[in-house]
Amino acid sequence: MSDTRRRVKVYTLNEDRQWDDRGTGHVSSTFVERLKGISLLVRAESDGKFSLFDVSFPVFQDTLIVWSEADNYDLALSFQEKAGCDEIWEKICQVQGKDPALDVTQDPIDESEEERFEEIPETSHLVELPPCELSRLEEIADLVTSVLSSPIRREKLALALMSEGYIKKLLGLFRVCEDLDNREGLHHLYEIVRGVLFLNKAALFEVMFSDDCIMDVVGCLEYDPALVQPKRHREFLTKTAKFKEVIPITDSELRQKIHQTYRVQYIQDIILPTPSVFEENFLSTLTSFIFFNKVEIVSMLQEDEKFLTEVFAQLTDDATEDSKRRELVNFVKEFCAFSQTLQPQNRDAFFKTLANLGILPALEIVMGMDDLQVRAAATDIFSYLVEFSPSMVREFVMQEPQQTDDDVLLINVVIKQMICDSDPELGGAVQLMGLLRTLIDPENMLASSNKTEKTEFLSFFYKYCMHVLTAPLLANTAHDKSSKELQEGSTKINPVCPDNFQTAQLLALILELLTFCVEHHTYHIKTYIMNKDLLRRVLVLMNSKHTFLALCALRFMRRIIGLKDEYYNRYIIKGNLFEPVINALLDNGTRYNLLNSAIIELFEFIKVEDIKSLIAHIVDNFYKALESIEYVQTFKGLKGRYEQEKDRQSQRLNRYRRDARSLDEDEELWFNDDDDDDDGEAVEKRMEDDFPDSYGKYMEAKKGKFEPAVVWPSPSPKPFLRGTALVGLVDYPDDEDEEEEDEEEEQSPRKRPRLSS
């Protein structure tokens, strides 16, 4: 059984000054003669690997020992037992000749001493390099490996390597070892070059990655001692990897920088093994080297206007061959990817340059092409532009010439590419849907200097683009016009729900976007839903065998009801649009699944929010079908709300009748002398708060303009107030058009819908 006294957790301090847990292990201490100091060895519990730490100036507190491995790179050991921490601390203090009672082993250094240390000339280093000879390679490898745990010794070794031109001498030995097939020497050179990279010094990288050295560095890294046979990285870089110039680059410095960046990126990503948690910071300067190279490449290309102008001219030229256009699009994609390394101000200038050169018109052309690779690359470019400035894309779209064919509009091209995605998993469609949502999101329109952007763009989108987005949805939920059963107010629609999984996924994406519109676009989406009877079409998908699609349709309705907008509520009631939802609930039976829970939550929301018009409609038309559901109290609760409101309305009407009869003679004369239009005004004022819906209908009745709506049933069919129009709650006729208002009284009451089995 492991000694729990030595059980520790290893922590590293991240850039946010938060401690990250790097794992658990068991620690032991050892004196390293070569370092003249103590090191801690931690064996990880997970994989048994060992990590060695040089604790030069640790700090001790309770069960913690903390020290620095490099600049801004702190580590800590947290002991499970304080006895183990005390034991290790005593050994550290014993070797360093310090009092264990102190919490810090480092002697105080005043400011003048620190300044003197910084002023030490580079030549006064402490590391003495062995002669660069074949027979000393093992000694050199041990030296390079040993200094990695100490920031000070790493600094001194880097100074020594730079001052003596040591790197080029080592690479010369590599060529000798390879000619002699000296595998032992080659393995030592692998350790040396890898260790030099881990010194993390930009000055060394400048030498190692120069044109005359970089391929030898790659060669050294081929001979990993852990491999039976060396890798052939140089063969790949020189023969397999081909540099393509889509437009000839005349600047030799730019071409050299591109080659260097590709090869260094290859070293970091392919050749070097994945660093352990304690080696991650060792390659930070290598990452920075690649970063600044990319910045320099982008800047040099951006300044060459002739080059970029030629790129976009060929990209949009009809005479350009498909293979050439593919290379051009991939170049622009890589160009945009490199731009992400720029500072915000420089990135703004970069994208403005692309916009001035015509990047958006070019995308409009290439995104409509048949070549899948070209379209995929164009989509990536479009995503960079949308991420950078949605307003810039919106402005371009609205300024496009209004041609007779809406299909040529950039947003419609994007929508069609989303709809026609050939990927079975719809990876491209998901990406494009996210971009469309960004473009139509009012939140990123608010900061625009153009205050009318939101109104103008949304009006444009709903006029020219929304029909393209909803086309697949409407096509897959089409009415069966030959059916005699189809009547206004009925939900009996030909169930052409797609069984194809890919089509169902596409419809789910479209519904997700439409649900977003319901939440964020008030007027425009409401008008569109009403004009297209969109909710009825969406609810056809409740019949889908794909539960995720039925849930998307239900979520769309839930967002609409969640707005608590009486305009929507009247639309739902008039269209009897709860029927497909309740049918889905009944068809689901006693299965306790996500669909069941989502439908129950919908009705629970209506009950909790006390949406009176919907409660009345549900109880009046569907309660008999739902009253048998007793595993939740939702529907009984709806019935209870309904009955409570009936009682309240009855009590209020009785009170108003008594008040009317008790009016004294003077008040009666006053009422009788009052103008007909003002008659009953006092009563109306008293009723307004208690009867918001009925009051509105009463005012409409006075103007002779009733709209079909569902209201609470009246306990008395003809309650009157003296001198007023009919104030009681009445059963309105069903589905009259505005042109038939004068035939209102002849309409028959709505029949109760019959639920399908």
Tab-separated table of C-alpha atoms in Angstrom, residues 250-450:
chain	number	residue	atom	x	y	z
A	250	THR	CA	7.848	38.279	-56.888
A	251	ASP	CA	9.028	39.224	-53.386
A	252	SER	CA	11.753	36.714	-52.448
A	253	GLU	CA	11.616	37.693	-48.772
A	254	LEU	CA	7.890	36.951	-48.664
A	255	ARG	CA	8.383	33.602	-50.349
A	256	GLN	CA	11.146	32.658	-47.885
A	257	LYS	CA	8.933	33.668	-44.933
A	258	ILE	CA	6.086	31.474	-46.200
A	259	HIS	CA	8.397	28.452	-46.558
A	260	GLN	CA	9.870	28.984	-43.111
A	261	THR	CA	6.473	29.326	-41.430
A	262	TYR	CA	5.162	26.145	-43.019
A	263	ARG	CA	8.201	24.134	-41.940
A	264	VAL	CA	8.277	25.470	-38.373
A	265	GLN	CA	4.549	24.782	-38.050
A	266	TYR	CA	5.261	21.237	-39.268
A	267	ILE	CA	7.955	20.828	-36.605
A	268	GLN	CA	5.593	21.980	-33.860
A	269	ASP	CA	2.498	20.057	-34.961
A	270	ILE	CA	3.946	16.865	-36.470
A	271	ILE	CA	7.514	16.201	-35.382
A	272	LEU	CA	7.696	17.235	-31.753
A	273	PRO	CA	5.862	14.909	-29.382
A	274	THR	CA	2.946	16.303	-27.445
A	275	PRO	CA	4.528	18.090	-24.467
A	276	SER	CA	3.691	16.942	-20.978
A	277	VAL	CA	1.886	19.278	-18.607
A	278	PHE	CA	5.260	20.445	-17.293
A	279	GLU	CA	6.714	21.068	-20.778
A	280	GLU	CA	3.851	23.143	-22.211
A	281	ASN	CA	5.534	26.469	-21.388
A	282	PHE	CA	8.832	25.317	-22.879
A	283	LEU	CA	7.503	25.892	-26.410
A	284	SER	CA	5.667	29.190	-25.874
A	285	THR	CA	8.336	31.137	-27.760
A	286	LEU	CA	8.054	28.698	-30.673
A	287	THR	CA	4.331	29.439	-30.852
A	288	SER	CA	5.093	33.162	-30.757
A	289	PHE	CA	7.678	32.732	-33.531
A	290	ILE	CA	5.032	31.194	-35.809
A	291	PHE	CA	2.483	33.827	-34.770
A	292	PHE	CA	4.674	36.782	-35.701
A	293	ASN	CA	5.693	35.133	-38.956
A	294	LYS	CA	2.012	34.921	-39.936
A	295	VAL	CA	1.465	38.559	-39.011
A	296	GLU	CA	4.384	39.548	-41.216
A	297	ILE	CA	3.107	37.449	-44.135
A	298	VAL	CA	-0.376	38.988	-43.956
A	299	SER	CA	1.057	42.502	-43.763
A	300	MET	CA	3.342	41.968	-46.754
A	301	LEU	CA	0.526	40.503	-48.870
A	302	GLN	CA	-1.898	43.220	-47.821
A	303	GLU	CA	0.539	45.923	-48.934
A	304	ASP	CA	0.861	44.316	-52.375
A	305	GLU	CA	-2.362	45.669	-53.944
A	306	LYS	CA	-1.381	44.464	-57.413
A	307	PHE	CA	-1.163	40.883	-56.153
A	308	LEU	CA	-4.545	40.904	-54.388
A	309	THR	CA	-6.280	42.682	-57.258
A	310	GLU	CA	-5.115	39.943	-59.605
A	311	VAL	CA	-6.352	37.247	-57.166
A	312	PHE	CA	-9.912	38.607	-57.100
A	313	ALA	CA	-9.936	39.321	-60.832
A	314	GLN	CA	-9.133	35.695	-61.628
A	315	LEU	CA	-11.482	34.425	-58.923
A	316	THR	CA	-14.513	36.043	-60.580
A	317	ASP	CA	-13.436	35.565	-64.179
A	318	ASP	CA	-15.685	33.083	-66.005
A	319	ALA	CA	-12.708	31.959	-68.074
A	320	THR	CA	-10.777	30.769	-64.992
A	321	GLU	CA	-10.435	26.991	-64.892
A	322	ASP	CA	-12.105	25.135	-62.020
A	323	SER	CA	-8.812	23.831	-60.638
A	324	LYS	CA	-7.306	27.309	-60.694
A	325	ARG	CA	-10.375	28.799	-59.002
A	326	ARG	CA	-10.193	26.122	-56.306
A	327	GLU	CA	-6.590	27.112	-55.568
A	328	LEU	CA	-7.521	30.802	-55.469
A	329	VAL	CA	-10.370	30.222	-53.008
A	330	ASN	CA	-8.154	28.086	-50.777
A	331	PHE	CA	-5.524	30.825	-50.851
A	332	VAL	CA	-8.033	33.482	-49.748
A	333	LYS	CA	-9.276	31.131	-47.013
A	334	GLU	CA	-5.717	30.625	-45.714
A	335	PHE	CA	-5.133	34.351	-46.009
A	336	CYS	CA	-8.181	35.076	-43.819
A	337	ALA	CA	-7.106	32.402	-41.319
A	338	PHE	CA	-3.689	34.073	-40.982
A	339	SER	CA	-5.426	37.409	-40.390
A	340	GLN	CA	-6.750	36.111	-37.069
A	341	THR	CA	-3.249	36.642	-35.686
A	342	LEU	CA	-3.462	40.401	-36.300
A	343	GLN	CA	-4.205	42.960	-33.648
A	344	PRO	CA	-7.811	44.264	-33.739
A	345	GLN	CA	-6.866	47.533	-35.429
A	346	ASN	CA	-4.798	45.780	-38.097
A	347	ARG	CA	-7.500	43.151	-38.589
A	348	ASP	CA	-10.055	45.895	-39.242
A	349	ALA	CA	-7.803	47.366	-41.922
A	350	PHE	CA	-7.285	43.906	-43.415
A	351	PHE	CA	-10.982	43.130	-43.853
A	352	LYS	CA	-11.705	46.621	-45.142
A	353	THR	CA	-9.039	46.043	-47.772
A	354	LEU	CA	-10.725	42.776	-48.792
A	355	ALA	CA	-14.119	44.500	-48.899
A	356	ASN	CA	-12.755	47.241	-51.151
A	357	LEU	CA	-11.250	44.623	-53.453
A	358	GLY	CA	-14.673	42.951	-53.847
A	359	ILE	CA	-14.551	39.920	-51.584
A	360	LEU	CA	-18.352	39.786	-51.110
A	361	PRO	CA	-19.309	39.878	-54.825
A	362	ALA	CA	-16.659	37.211	-55.401
A	363	LEU	CA	-18.154	35.026	-52.663
A	364	GLU	CA	-21.592	35.454	-54.198
A	365	ILE	CA	-20.250	33.834	-57.358
A	366	VAL	CA	-18.136	31.034	-55.909
A	367	MET	CA	-20.676	29.970	-53.263
A	368	GLY	CA	-23.121	29.170	-56.030
A	369	MET	CA	-20.725	26.847	-57.864
A	370	ASP	CA	-21.085	23.085	-58.043
A	371	ASP	CA	-17.583	22.303	-56.777
A	372	LEU	CA	-17.997	21.129	-53.169
A	373	GLN	CA	-14.439	22.060	-52.171
A	374	VAL	CA	-14.840	25.572	-53.530
A	375	ARG	CA	-18.168	26.018	-51.736
A	376	ALA	CA	-16.741	24.716	-48.456
A	377	ALA	CA	-13.766	27.092	-48.634
A	378	ALA	CA	-16.056	29.984	-49.594
A	379	THR	CA	-18.236	29.208	-46.568
A	380	ASP	CA	-15.197	29.451	-44.287
A	381	ILE	CA	-14.275	32.819	-45.827
A	382	PHE	CA	-17.864	34.029	-45.365
A	383	SER	CA	-17.752	32.987	-41.708
A	384	TYR	CA	-14.616	35.097	-41.157
A	385	LEU	CA	-16.388	38.110	-42.674
A	386	VAL	CA	-19.590	37.646	-40.654
A	387	GLU	CA	-17.604	37.171	-37.469
A	388	PHE	CA	-15.624	40.328	-38.197
A	389	SER	CA	-18.539	42.607	-39.146
A	390	PRO	CA	-22.134	41.439	-39.644
A	391	SER	CA	-23.068	45.044	-40.451
A	392	MET	CA	-20.649	45.120	-43.379
A	393	VAL	CA	-22.286	42.015	-44.863
A	394	ARG	CA	-25.794	43.367	-44.253
A	395	GLU	CA	-24.895	46.673	-45.872
A	396	PHE	CA	-23.592	44.910	-48.966
A	397	VAL	CA	-26.692	42.726	-49.233
A	398	MET	CA	-29.076	45.680	-49.055
A	399	GLN	CA	-27.066	47.609	-51.638
A	400	GLU	CA	-27.176	44.795	-54.163
A	401	PRO	CA	-29.077	45.751	-57.310
A	402	GLN	CA	-32.666	44.561	-56.981
A	403	GLN	CA	-32.783	42.129	-59.841
A	404	THR	CA	-35.900	40.289	-60.918
A	405	ASP	CA	-34.510	37.015	-59.619
A	406	ASP	CA	-34.056	36.988	-55.831
A	407	ASP	CA	-31.913	33.858	-56.129
A	408	VAL	CA	-28.799	35.891	-56.928
A	409	LEU	CA	-28.825	37.686	-53.576
A	410	LEU	CA	-25.922	36.665	-51.351
A	411	ILE	CA	-28.101	35.667	-48.388
A	412	ASN	CA	-30.331	33.578	-50.640
A	413	VAL	CA	-27.242	31.882	-52.050
A	414	VAL	CA	-26.208	31.078	-48.457
A	415	ILE	CA	-29.700	29.764	-47.616
A	416	LYS	CA	-29.770	27.556	-50.705
A	417	GLN	CA	-26.360	26.162	-49.893
A	418	MET	CA	-27.642	25.329	-46.419
A	419	ILE	CA	-30.716	23.634	-47.885
A	420	CYS	CA	-28.727	21.694	-50.482
A	421	ASP	CA	-25.930	20.503	-48.185
A	422	SER	CA	-24.962	17.014	-49.360
A	423	ASP	CA	-23.303	16.043	-46.081
A	424	PRO	CA	-25.489	13.393	-44.366
A	425	GLU	CA	-24.732	15.037	-41.018
A	426	LEU	CA	-25.386	18.531	-42.440
A	427	GLY	CA	-22.132	19.904	-41.027
A	428	GLY	CA	-22.046	22.748	-43.539
A	429	ALA	CA	-25.732	23.520	-43.032
A	430	VAL	CA	-25.236	23.855	-39.277
A	431	GLN	CA	-22.364	26.288	-39.854
A	432	LEU	CA	-24.401	28.360	-42.320
A	433	MET	CA	-27.428	28.399	-40.023
A	434	GLY	CA	-25.242	29.907	-37.299
A	435	LEU	CA	-24.014	32.591	-39.715
A	436	LEU	CA	-27.580	33.435	-40.773
A	437	ARG	CA	-28.617	33.747	-37.146
A	438	THR	CA	-25.755	36.187	-36.557
A	439	LEU	CA	-26.848	38.271	-39.540
A	440	ILE	CA	-30.497	38.508	-38.446
A	441	ASP	CA	-29.734	39.009	-34.747
A	442	PRO	CA	-30.979	42.473	-33.716
A	443	GLU	CA	-28.536	42.481	-30.805
A	444	ASN	CA	-25.556	43.108	-33.079
A	445	MET	CA	-27.464	45.780	-34.992
A	446	LEU	CA	-27.903	48.057	-31.986
A	447	ALA	CA	-24.337	49.331	-31.927
A	448	SER	CA	-24.436	50.362	-35.557
A	449	SER	CA	-24.013	54.036	-36.371
A	450	ASN	CA	-26.920	53.629	-38.753
